Structure formats: structure tokens, C-alpha cells
Amino acid sequence: MIKKFFDALNQPLGRVGLLIAALVVLSGAVWGIAQAQKPPEQPIQFPHKLHVGLGIQCLYCHPGALRGPSPGLPTESKCWGCHQQLQRFADPTTPWPTELQKLRDYVQQGKPIQWIPVAQVPDFVHFVHRPHIAAGLNCETCHGDVSKMTVYENPQVINMGWCLNCHRAKTEDNSQNNPTNDPAVSAMLAEKRTKLTDCSTCHY
Ligand code: HEC
Ligand code: HEC
Ligand code: HEC
Ligand code: HEC
Ligand code: HEC
């Protein structure tokens, strides 16, 4: 569908197409706002705050942020690997907190936990974590302070304007990106800007 859209841009009516695209993006943003305000009900109220506070690294549960095509969400066996060793509930007469009972039920019934994705871009958008992490951005920049959250909520709408704002900010020829006003850095920033704002960088 997006491929057809780009073909259409090369037609005389392409400009009208762009206008339509702008309108569609706008309506997408409104939809996004509605989405960001109402996080879905997750199968287990997983407390990020508590686990991050224990010192468990983001990458322990989301290892693909560095290596894989996507960060991934932990399976019940990763949770259980740790929880079955916790002594606090070893005594069978101790009642389990409701959310941990749910975890135990998933494990005992061999059912995978179906987490509902919240941080997501549509299929026709190309986003990978690796270049962003390599550029020195940390998780908080885009995901907010997860160490204060229970289930995850997007801190902002994830849409094209959000991506482009940052791509422009990071390639602006200003005192932050080019403190010594070096012409070679200016040229490099201009080249990067072209790349980071090009439709085909983010759309297949
Ligand atoms: C590396 C170890 C580790 C992993 C992995 C882990 N947890 Fe925990 N979790 C803990 C510890 C430690 C506590 C605190 C337990 C306590 O209070 O005794 C805890 C607490 C919890 C609680 C709160 C229980 C209460 O007292 O209300 C829930 C719910 C929970 N974990 C769910 C999960 C789920 C779901 C996963 C997998 C996505 C997971 N945990 C993965 C170590 C872990
Ligand atoms: C430049 C912004 C940015 C940074 C930095 C970033 N993320 Fe993301 N993250 C996103 C976007 C955008 C998505 C949606 C991607 C998609 O739908 O393919 C996402 C998706 C995710 C998901 C959803 C699960 C999945 O497999 O798709 C997890 C988990 C996640 N990020 C964790 C992290 C962690 C952990 C870090 C730090 C190591 C991090 N992110 C850094 C923007 C970012
Ligand atoms: C013990 C495992 C664990 C740790 C540690 C952990 N997470 Fe998560 N994360 C989860 C689980 C389970 C979910 C799915 C439930 C939810 O959305 O809250 C999730 C969801 C997310 C999502 C939303 C993904 C989506 O689209 O559904 C993001 C973003 C995220 N985590 C980022 C982080 C960051 C950043 C850190 C470190 C500060 C972190 N997580 C630490 C287990 C973990
Ligand atoms: C907070 C800032 C920030 C946000 C938000 C952000 N990016 Fe980026 N993005 C960067 C930086 C910095 C780079 C690395 C530029 C470099 O140094 O090469 C990058 C690189 C990329 C690349 C690799 C370009 C290449 O060289 O091939 C793609 C693709 C990309 N971003 C897509 C996206 C998409 C899609 C979104 C929104 C869903 C997004 N980015 C959101 C800062 C951001
Ligand atoms: C930095 C990444 C990035 C670049 C560059 C980019 N886009 Fe997007 N685009 C996105 C993201 C993310 C979405 C999905 C979220 C949304 O709808 O805003 C999107 C959505 C769209 C949509 C669909 C809107 C909808 O709601 O279905 C169209 C059409 C589009 N882009 C056209 C373009 C055109 C034309 C260009 C070049 C002028 C371009 N994009 C450049 C990231 C980018």
C-alpha cells in the first residue's frame, strides 16, 4: 500500500497526494493520542517499578534492543526462572499475591502470557533500536522513566512527527551539534539530515 503511495508521488497528482498524506498523518496523530491516554489491560499487572528498583537491567528482559530486530517481551519461563526460586512463598500455606498466582497458573497450564504491545509503529514503518542505542540515546529518552511505572505506558504519542522532530534536532547545525562551528561537521550534519528525513529511511 505504501509502495503504491510512493509511485503516486511521481505522478502529476503527487502534490495532492502529499496533502492527503499530511491529513492522514494528522488523523493518525489524533488516534495516537487517544491510544497513549488509555493503556490496555495487561494479562498480569507487571510491576516495572519494583523490578527495576531491584536492579534488574532492562536488557535482561528486553535483550533484543541491542541484538535482535526488536527488544522482545519476556516469556513466563523467564519470569518463573527467578520466581520459583524466591523463598518467600515456598510455604504452601502462605497465600500468593493475585498477580503472582496468575503467573503460576500460566506456568502450570503451559500457556504463554499474551502481553499486549503498547510501544509500536505500523508495519510499513522501519524502526530498529540498534542505531539509536549506538548514537548514545538511552531507553528513557523514548520510553520515559520506566523505573516509576507499573505496566508500561507511552510517555508520548509515537508518530511520524515525533520521529522527525528528533531527527531534525539531532542534525541541526547549531552550537550543540557543532560546538566549534567546523565546516566538516556542518557538511556531515547536512548529509545526515538528508538521510534521516528521507521518506525511504523510514518507509519501505
Ligand atoms: C531476576 C528475578 C526476577 C525476574 C526475572 C522476575 N521477577 Fe518478579 N519479582 C522479583 C522479586 C525479587 C520480587 C519481590 C518479591 C517479594 O516481594 O518477595 C518480585 C515481585 C513481583 C511481583 C509482585 C508480587 C507482590 O508481592 O505483589 C509480581 C506481580 C512479579 N514479580 C511478576 C513478575 C513477572 C510477570 C515476571 C516476568 C515478566 C517477573 N516477575 C520476573 C524477581 C524477579
Ligand atoms: C529512539 C527512540 C527509542 C529508544 C532510545 C529506545 N526505544 Fe524501545 N521502542 C521505540 C519504538 C519507536 C518502538 C516501537 C517499535 C516497533 O513497533 O517496531 C519501541 C519498542 C520497544 C519495545 C516493545 C517490544 C518489541 O519487541 O517491539 C520494548 C520492550 C522496548 N522498545 C524497549 C527498549 C529498551 C529496553 C530500550 C533501551 C535499551 C529502548 N527501547 C530504547 C523507541 C525507542
Ligand atoms: C523483569 C522483567 C522486566 C524488566 C527488568 C524490564 N521490563 Fe519492560 N516489560 C516487561 C514486561 C513483562 C512487559 C509487558 C507488560 C507491560 O507492557 O507493562 C514490558 C513492557 C515494556 C515496554 C512496552 C513494550 C510493548 O510495546 O508492549 C517497554 C517500552 C519497556 N518494557 C521498557 C523497559 C525499560 C526501559 C526497562 C528498564 C528501565 C524495562 N522495560 C525493564 C518486563 C521487564
Ligand atoms: C530522540 C531522538 C530520536 C527519535 C525519537 C527517533 N530517532 Fe531515529 N535516529 C536518531 C539518531 C540520533 C539516529 C542515528 C543517526 C546517526 O548518527 O547515524 C537515528 C537513526 C535512525 C535510523 C537509521 C538511519 C540510517 O542511518 O540508516 C532509522 C531508520 C530511524 N532512526 C528511524 C526512526 C523512526 C521510524 C522513528 C520514530 C518511530 C525514530 N527513528 C525516532 C534519533 C531519533
Ligand atoms: C523518521 C522516520 C520517518 C520519515 C523520514 C518519514 N516518515 Fe512517514 N511515518 C513515520 C511513522 C512512524 C509513521 C506511522 C505513525 C503515524 O501515522 O504518524 C508514518 C506514517 C506515514 C504515512 C501513513 C499515515 C497513516 O496514518 O496511515 C504516510 C502516508 C507517510 N508516513 C508518508 C511519508 C512521506 C511522504 C515521507 C517523506 C516526505 C515520510 N513519511 C517520511 C515515520 C517517518
Coordinates of N, CA and C in Angstrom, one line a residue, residues 35-201:
Q35 N -4.9 6.6 21.9 CA -4.2 5.4 22.3 C -3.3 5.6 23.5
A36 N -2.5 6.7 23.5 CA -1.5 6.9 24.5 C -2.2 7.1 25.9
Q37 N -3.4 7.7 25.8 CA -4.0 8.0 27.1 C -4.6 6.8 27.8
K38 N -4.9 5.8 27.0 CA -5.5 4.6 27.6 C -4.7 3.4 27.4
P39 N -3.8 3.0 28.4 CA -3.0 1.8 28.2 C -3.9 0.6 28.3
P40 N -3.7 -0.5 27.5 CA -4.6 -1.6 27.6 C -4.4 -2.4 28.9
E41 N -5.4 -3.2 29.2 CA -5.3 -4.1 30.4 C -4.4 -5.2 30.1
Q42 N -3.3 -5.4 30.8 CA -2.3 -6.4 30.5 C -2.8 -7.7 31.3
P43 N -2.3 -8.9 30.8 CA -2.8 -10.2 31.4 C -2.3 -10.2 32.9
I44 N -1.1 -9.7 33.1 CA -0.6 -9.6 34.5 C -0.2 -8.1 34.8
Q45 N -0.6 -7.6 35.9 CA -0.1 -6.2 36.2 C 1.3 -6.3 36.6
F46 N 2.2 -6.3 35.6 CA 3.6 -6.5 35.9 C 4.2 -5.2 36.5
P47 N 4.8 -5.2 37.7 CA 5.4 -4.0 38.3 C 6.8 -3.7 37.8
H48 N 6.9 -2.9 36.8 CA 8.3 -2.4 36.4 C 9.0 -1.8 37.5
K49 N 8.3 -0.9 38.2 CA 8.9 -0.1 39.3 C 9.7 -1.0 40.2
L50 N 9.0 -2.1 40.7 CA 9.6 -3.0 41.7 C 10.9 -3.7 41.1
H51 N 10.7 -4.2 39.9 CA 11.8 -5.0 39.3 C 13.0 -4.1 38.9
V52 N 12.8 -3.0 38.4 CA 13.9 -2.1 38.0 C 14.6 -1.6 39.3
G53 N 13.7 -1.4 40.3 CA 14.3 -1.0 41.6 C 15.1 -2.1 42.3
L54 N 14.9 -3.3 41.9 CA 15.7 -4.4 42.4 C 17.1 -4.5 41.7
G55 N 17.2 -3.7 40.7 CA 18.5 -3.6 39.9 C 18.5 -4.6 38.7
I56 N 17.3 -5.1 38.3 CA 17.3 -6.0 37.1 C 17.4 -5.0 35.9
Q57 N 18.3 -5.3 35.0 CA 18.5 -4.5 33.8 C 17.4 -4.6 32.8
C58 N 17.1 -3.5 32.1 CA 16.1 -3.5 31.1 C 16.5 -4.6 30.1
L59 N 17.8 -4.7 29.7 CA 18.2 -5.7 28.7 C 18.1 -7.1 29.1
Y60 N 17.9 -7.4 30.4 CA 17.7 -8.8 30.9 C 16.4 -9.3 30.4
C61 N 15.4 -8.4 30.4 CA 14.0 -8.8 29.9 C 13.7 -8.4 28.5
H62 N 14.5 -7.4 28.0 CA 14.3 -7.0 26.6 C 15.6 -7.0 25.8
P63 N 16.2 -8.2 25.7 CA 17.6 -8.3 25.2 C 17.7 -7.9 23.7
G64 N 16.7 -8.0 23.0 CA 16.7 -7.7 21.5 C 16.9 -6.2 21.2
A65 N 16.8 -5.3 22.2 CA 17.0 -3.9 22.0 C 18.4 -3.7 21.5
L66 N 19.4 -4.5 21.9 CA 20.8 -4.3 21.4 C 21.0 -5.3 20.2
R67 N 20.5 -6.5 20.3 CA 21.0 -7.5 19.3 C 19.9 -7.8 18.3
G68 N 18.7 -8.1 18.7 CA 17.7 -8.6 17.7 C 17.1 -7.5 16.9
P69 N 16.1 -7.9 16.1 CA 15.4 -7.0 15.3 C 14.4 -6.1 16.2
S70 N 14.0 -6.7 17.3 CA 13.1 -5.9 18.2 C 13.4 -6.4 19.7
P71 N 13.2 -5.5 20.7 CA 13.6 -5.8 22.1 C 13.0 -7.1 22.6
G72 N 11.7 -7.4 22.2 CA 11.0 -8.6 22.7 C 10.5 -8.4 24.1
L73 N 9.5 -9.2 24.5 CA 8.9 -9.2 25.8 C 9.2 -10.5 26.5
P74 N 9.4 -10.6 27.8 CA 9.8 -11.8 28.5 C 8.7 -12.9 28.5
T75 N 9.1 -14.1 28.4 CA 8.1 -15.2 28.4 C 7.9 -15.6 29.9
E76 N 6.9 -16.4 30.2 CA 6.6 -16.8 31.5 C 7.8 -17.6 32.1
S77 N 8.6 -18.3 31.2 CA 9.7 -19.1 31.8 C 10.8 -18.2 32.3
K78 N 10.9 -17.0 31.6 CA 11.9 -16.1 32.2 C 11.5 -15.6 33.5
C79 N 10.2 -15.3 33.7 CA 9.7 -14.8 35.0 C 9.9 -15.9 36.0
W80 N 9.5 -17.1 35.6 CA 9.5 -18.3 36.5 C 10.9 -18.7 37.0
G81 N 11.8 -18.5 36.0 CA 13.2 -18.9 36.4 C 13.7 -18.2 37.6
C82 N 13.2 -17.0 37.8 CA 13.5 -16.2 39.0 C 12.5 -16.5 40.1
H83 N 11.2 -16.5 39.8 CA 10.2 -16.5 40.8 C 10.1 -17.9 41.5
Q84 N 10.4 -19.0 40.8 CA 10.3 -20.3 41.5 C 11.4 -20.4 42.6
Q85 N 12.4 -19.6 42.5 CA 13.5 -19.7 43.5 C 13.3 -18.8 44.7
L86 N 12.3 -17.9 44.6 CA 12.1 -16.9 45.7 C 11.5 -17.7 46.8
Q87 N 12.1 -17.6 48.0 CA 11.7 -18.4 49.2 C 10.4 -17.9 49.8
R88 N 10.1 -16.6 49.6 CA 9.0 -16.0 50.4 C 7.7 -16.8 50.4
F89 N 7.5 -17.5 49.2 CA 6.2 -18.1 49.0 C 6.3 -19.7 49.0
A90 N 7.5 -20.1 49.5 CA 7.8 -21.6 49.4 C 6.8 -22.4 50.3
D91 N 6.4 -21.8 51.4 CA 5.5 -22.4 52.4 C 4.1 -22.4 51.7
P92 N 3.5 -23.7 51.5 CA 2.3 -23.7 50.7 C 1.1 -23.1 51.5
T93 N 1.2 -22.8 52.8 CA 0.1 -22.2 53.5 C 0.2 -20.7 53.3
T94 N 1.3 -20.1 52.8 CA 1.3 -18.7 52.6 C 0.5 -18.3 51.3
P95 N -0.5 -17.4 51.4 CA -1.2 -17.1 50.2 C -0.3 -16.3 49.3
W96 N -0.5 -16.5 48.0 CA 0.2 -15.8 47.0 C -0.5 -14.5 46.6
P97 N 0.3 -13.4 46.3 CA -0.4 -12.2 45.8 C -1.1 -12.6 44.4
T98 N -2.2 -12.0 44.2 CA -3.0 -12.3 43.0 C -2.2 -12.4 41.7
E99 N -1.4 -11.4 41.5 CA -0.7 -11.3 40.2 C 0.4 -12.4 40.0
L100 N 0.9 -12.9 41.2 CA 1.8 -14.0 41.1 C 1.1 -15.3 40.9
Q101 N -0.1 -15.4 41.5 CA -0.9 -16.6 41.2 C -1.2 -16.7 39.8
K102 N -1.5 -15.6 39.1 CA -1.7 -15.6 37.7 C -0.5 -16.2 36.9
L103 N 0.7 -15.7 37.4 CA 1.9 -16.2 36.8 C 2.1 -17.7 36.9
R104 N 1.8 -18.1 38.2 CA 1.9 -19.6 38.5 C 0.9 -20.4 37.6
D105 N -0.3 -19.8 37.4 CA -1.3 -20.5 36.6 C -0.8 -20.6 35.1
Y106 N -0.2 -19.6 34.6 CA 0.3 -19.6 33.2 C 1.4 -20.7 33.1
V107 N 2.3 -20.8 34.1 CA 3.4 -21.8 34.0 C 2.8 -23.2 34.2
Q108 N 1.9 -23.4 35.1 CA 1.4 -24.7 35.4 C 0.5 -25.2 34.2
Q109 N -0.2 -24.3 33.6 CA -1.0 -24.7 32.4 C -0.3 -24.7 31.1
G110 N 1.0 -24.3 31.2 CA 1.8 -24.2 29.9 C 1.3 -23.3 28.9
K111 N 0.7 -22.2 29.4 CA 0.1 -21.2 28.5 C 1.0 -20.0 28.4
P112 N 1.3 -19.6 27.1 CA 2.1 -18.4 27.0 C 1.4 -17.1 27.5
I113 N 2.1 -16.2 28.1 CA 1.4 -14.9 28.5 C 1.4 -14.0 27.2
Q114 N 0.1 -13.6 26.9 CA 0.0 -12.7 25.7 C 0.0 -11.3 26.1
W115 N 1.2 -10.7 26.3 CA 1.3 -9.3 26.6 C 0.8 -8.5 25.4
I116 N 0.1 -7.4 25.7 CA -0.4 -6.5 24.7 C 0.6 -5.4 24.3
P117 N 1.0 -5.3 23.1 CA 2.0 -4.3 22.7 C 1.5 -2.9 22.9
V118 N 2.3 -2.0 23.4 CA 1.9 -0.6 23.6 C 2.8 0.3 22.8
A119 N 4.2 0.0 22.9 CA 5.1 0.8 22.1 C 5.2 0.2 20.7
Q120 N 4.6 0.7 19.7 CA 4.5 0.1 18.4 C 4.4 1.1 17.3
V121 N 5.0 0.8 16.2 CA 4.8 1.5 14.9 C 4.1 0.6 13.9
P122 N 3.4 1.1 12.9 CA 2.7 0.3 12.0 C 3.8 -0.5 11.1
D123 N 3.3 -1.6 10.5 CA 4.2 -2.5 9.7 C 5.0 -1.8 8.6
F124 N 4.4 -0.7 8.0 CA 5.1 0.0 6.9 C 6.2 0.9 7.4
V125 N 6.4 1.0 8.7 CA 7.5 1.9 9.2 C 8.7 1.0 9.6
H126 N 9.9 1.5 9.2 CA 11.1 0.8 9.5 C 11.7 1.4 10.8
F127 N 11.7 0.8 11.9 CA 12.3 1.2 13.1 C 13.2 0.1 13.7
V128 N 14.4 0.4 13.9 CA 15.3 -0.6 14.6 C 15.9 0.2 15.8
H129 N 16.2 -0.6 16.9 CA 16.7 0.1 18.1 C 18.2 0.3 17.9
R130 N 18.9 -0.6 17.3 CA 20.4 -0.5 17.3 C 21.0 0.8 17.0
P131 N 20.7 1.4 15.8 CA 21.4 2.7 15.5 C 21.1 3.8 16.6
H132 N 19.9 3.7 17.2 CA 19.5 4.7 18.2 C 20.4 4.5 19.5
I133 N 20.6 3.3 19.9 CA 21.4 3.0 21.1 C 22.8 3.3 20.8
A134 N 23.3 3.0 19.6 CA 24.6 3.3 19.2 C 24.9 4.8 19.2
A135 N 23.9 5.6 18.9 CA 24.0 7.0 18.9 C 24.0 7.6 20.3
G136 N 23.9 6.8 21.3 CA 24.0 7.2 22.7 C 22.7 7.6 23.3
L137 N 21.5 7.3 22.7 CA 20.3 7.5 23.3 C 20.0 6.4 24.3
N138 N 19.4 6.8 25.4 CA 19.0 5.7 26.4 C 17.5 5.5 26.3
C139 N 17.1 4.4 27.0 CA 15.8 3.9 26.9 C 14.8 5.0 27.3
E140 N 15.2 5.8 28.4 CA 14.3 6.8 28.9 C 14.0 7.9 27.9
T141 N 14.9 8.2 27.0 CA 14.7 9.3 26.0 C 13.4 9.0 25.3
C142 N 13.1 7.8 25.0 CA 11.9 7.5 24.2 C 10.8 6.8 25.0
H143 N 11.2 6.1 26.0 CA 10.1 5.4 26.8 C 9.8 6.0 28.1
G144 N 10.4 7.1 28.5 CA 10.1 7.7 29.8 C 10.8 7.0 30.9
D145 N 10.5 7.4 32.1 CA 11.1 6.8 33.3 C 10.3 5.6 33.7
V146 N 10.7 4.4 33.1 CA 10.1 3.2 33.3 C 10.2 2.7 34.8
S147 N 11.3 3.2 35.4 CA 11.5 2.8 36.8 C 10.4 3.3 37.8
K148 N 9.5 4.2 37.2 CA 8.4 4.7 38.1 C 7.1 4.1 37.7
M149 N 7.1 3.2 36.6 CA 5.8 2.7 36.1 C 5.5 1.3 36.6
T150 N 4.2 1.0 36.7 CA 3.8 -0.4 36.9 C 3.8 -1.0 35.5
V151 N 2.6 -1.2 34.9 CA 2.6 -1.7 33.5 C 3.1 -0.5 32.6
Y152 N 3.7 -0.8 31.5 CA 4.3 0.3 30.7 C 3.2 1.2 30.0
E153 N 3.5 2.5 30.0 CA 2.7 3.4 29.2 C 3.6 4.3 28.4
N154 N 3.2 4.6 27.1 CA 4.0 5.5 26.3 C 4.0 6.9 26.9
P155 N 5.1 7.5 27.0 CA 5.2 8.9 27.6 C 4.7 9.9 26.6
Q156 N 4.7 9.6 25.3 CA 4.3 10.5 24.2 C 3.7 9.6 23.1
V157 N 3.0 10.3 22.2 CA 2.5 9.7 21.0 C 3.6 9.2 20.1
I158 N 3.6 8.0 19.6 CA 4.7 7.6 18.7 C 4.2 7.7 17.3
N159 N 4.5 8.9 16.7 CA 4.1 9.1 15.3 C 5.2 9.7 14.5
M160 N 4.9 10.0 13.2 CA 5.9 10.5 12.3 C 6.5 11.8 12.8
G161 N 5.7 12.7 13.3 CA 6.2 14.0 13.8 C 7.2 13.8 14.9
W162 N 6.9 12.9 15.8 CA 7.9 12.6 16.9 C 9.2 12.2 16.4
C163 N 9.2 11.2 15.4 CA 10.5 10.7 14.8 C 11.2 11.9 14.2
L164 N 10.5 12.6 13.3 CA 11.1 13.7 12.5 C 11.7 14.8 13.4
N165 N 10.9 15.2 14.4 CA 11.4 16.2 15.3 C 12.8 15.9 15.9
C166 N 12.9 14.7 16.3 CA 14.2 14.3 16.9 C 15.3 14.2 15.8
H167 N 14.9 13.6 14.7 CA 15.9 13.5 13.6 C 16.4 14.9 13.1
R168 N 15.5 15.9 13.1 CA 15.9 17.2 12.8 C 16.8 17.8 13.9
A169 N 16.3 17.7 15.1 CA 17.1 18.3 16.3 C 18.5 17.8 16.3
K170 N 18.7 16.4 16.0 CA 20.0 15.8 16.1 C 20.9 16.2 15.0
T171 N 20.3 16.8 13.9 CA 21.2 17.1 12.8 C 21.2 18.6 12.5
E172 N 20.7 19.4 13.4 CA 20.7 20.9 13.2 C 22.1 21.4 13.3
D173 N 22.5 22.3 12.5 CA 23.9 22.8 12.6 C 23.9 24.0 13.6
N174 N 24.0 23.6 14.9 CA 23.9 24.6 16.0 C 25.1 24.4 16.9
S175 N 25.1 25.2 18.0 CA 26.3 25.1 18.9 C 26.3 23.8 19.7
Q176 N 25.1 23.1 19.8 CA 25.2 21.8 20.5 C 25.8 20.7 19.6
N177 N 25.3 20.6 18.3 CA 25.8 19.6 17.5 C 27.1 19.9 16.8
N178 N 27.5 21.2 16.8 CA 28.7 21.6 16.1 C 29.3 22.8 16.9
P179 N 29.9 22.4 18.1 CA 30.3 23.5 19.0 C 31.4 24.4 18.5
T180 N 32.3 23.8 17.6 CA 33.5 24.6 17.1 C 33.2 25.2 15.8
N181 N 31.9 25.1 15.3 CA 31.5 25.6 14.0 C 32.4 25.1 12.9
D182 N 32.7 23.9 12.9 CA 33.6 23.2 12.0 C 32.9 22.9 10.7
P183 N 33.4 23.4 9.5 CA 32.7 23.2 8.2 C 32.6 21.7 7.9
A184 N 33.5 20.9 8.3 CA 33.4 19.5 8.0 C 32.3 18.9 8.8
V185 N 32.1 19.3 10.0 CA 30.9 18.8 10.8 C 29.6 19.3 10.2
S186 N 29.6 20.6 9.7 CA 28.4 21.1 9.1 C 28.0 20.2 7.9
A187 N 29.0 19.8 7.1 CA 28.7 19.0 5.9 C 28.2 17.7 6.3
M188 N 28.8 17.1 7.4 CA 28.4 15.8 7.9 C 26.9 15.8 8.4
L189 N 26.6 16.9 9.1 CA 25.3 17.1 9.7 C 24.2 17.2 8.5
A190 N 24.6 18.0 7.5 CA 23.7 18.2 6.4 C 23.4 16.8 5.7
E191 N 24.5 16.0 5.5 CA 24.3 14.7 4.9 C 23.4 13.8 5.7
K192 N 23.7 13.8 7.0 CA 22.9 13.0 7.9 C 21.4 13.4 7.9
R193 N 21.2 14.7 7.9 CA 19.8 15.2 7.9 C 19.1 14.7 6.6
T194 N 19.7 14.8 5.5 CA 19.1 14.3 4.3 C 18.7 12.9 4.5
K195 N 19.6 12.1 5.0 CA 19.3 10.6 5.2 C 18.2 10.4 6.2
L196 N 18.2 11.2 7.4 CA 17.3 10.9 8.4 C 15.9 11.5 8.2
T197 N 15.8 12.3 7.2 CA 14.4 12.9 6.9 C 13.9 12.3 5.6
D198 N 14.7 11.5 4.9 CA 14.2 10.9 3.7 C 13.1 9.9 3.9
C199 N 12.1 10.0 3.1 CA 10.9 9.0 3.3 C 11.4 7.6 3.3
S200 N 12.3 7.2 2.4 CA 12.7 5.8 2.3 C 13.5 5.3 3.5
T201 N 14.0 6.2 4.3 CA 14.7 5.8 5.5 C 13.8 5.1 6.5

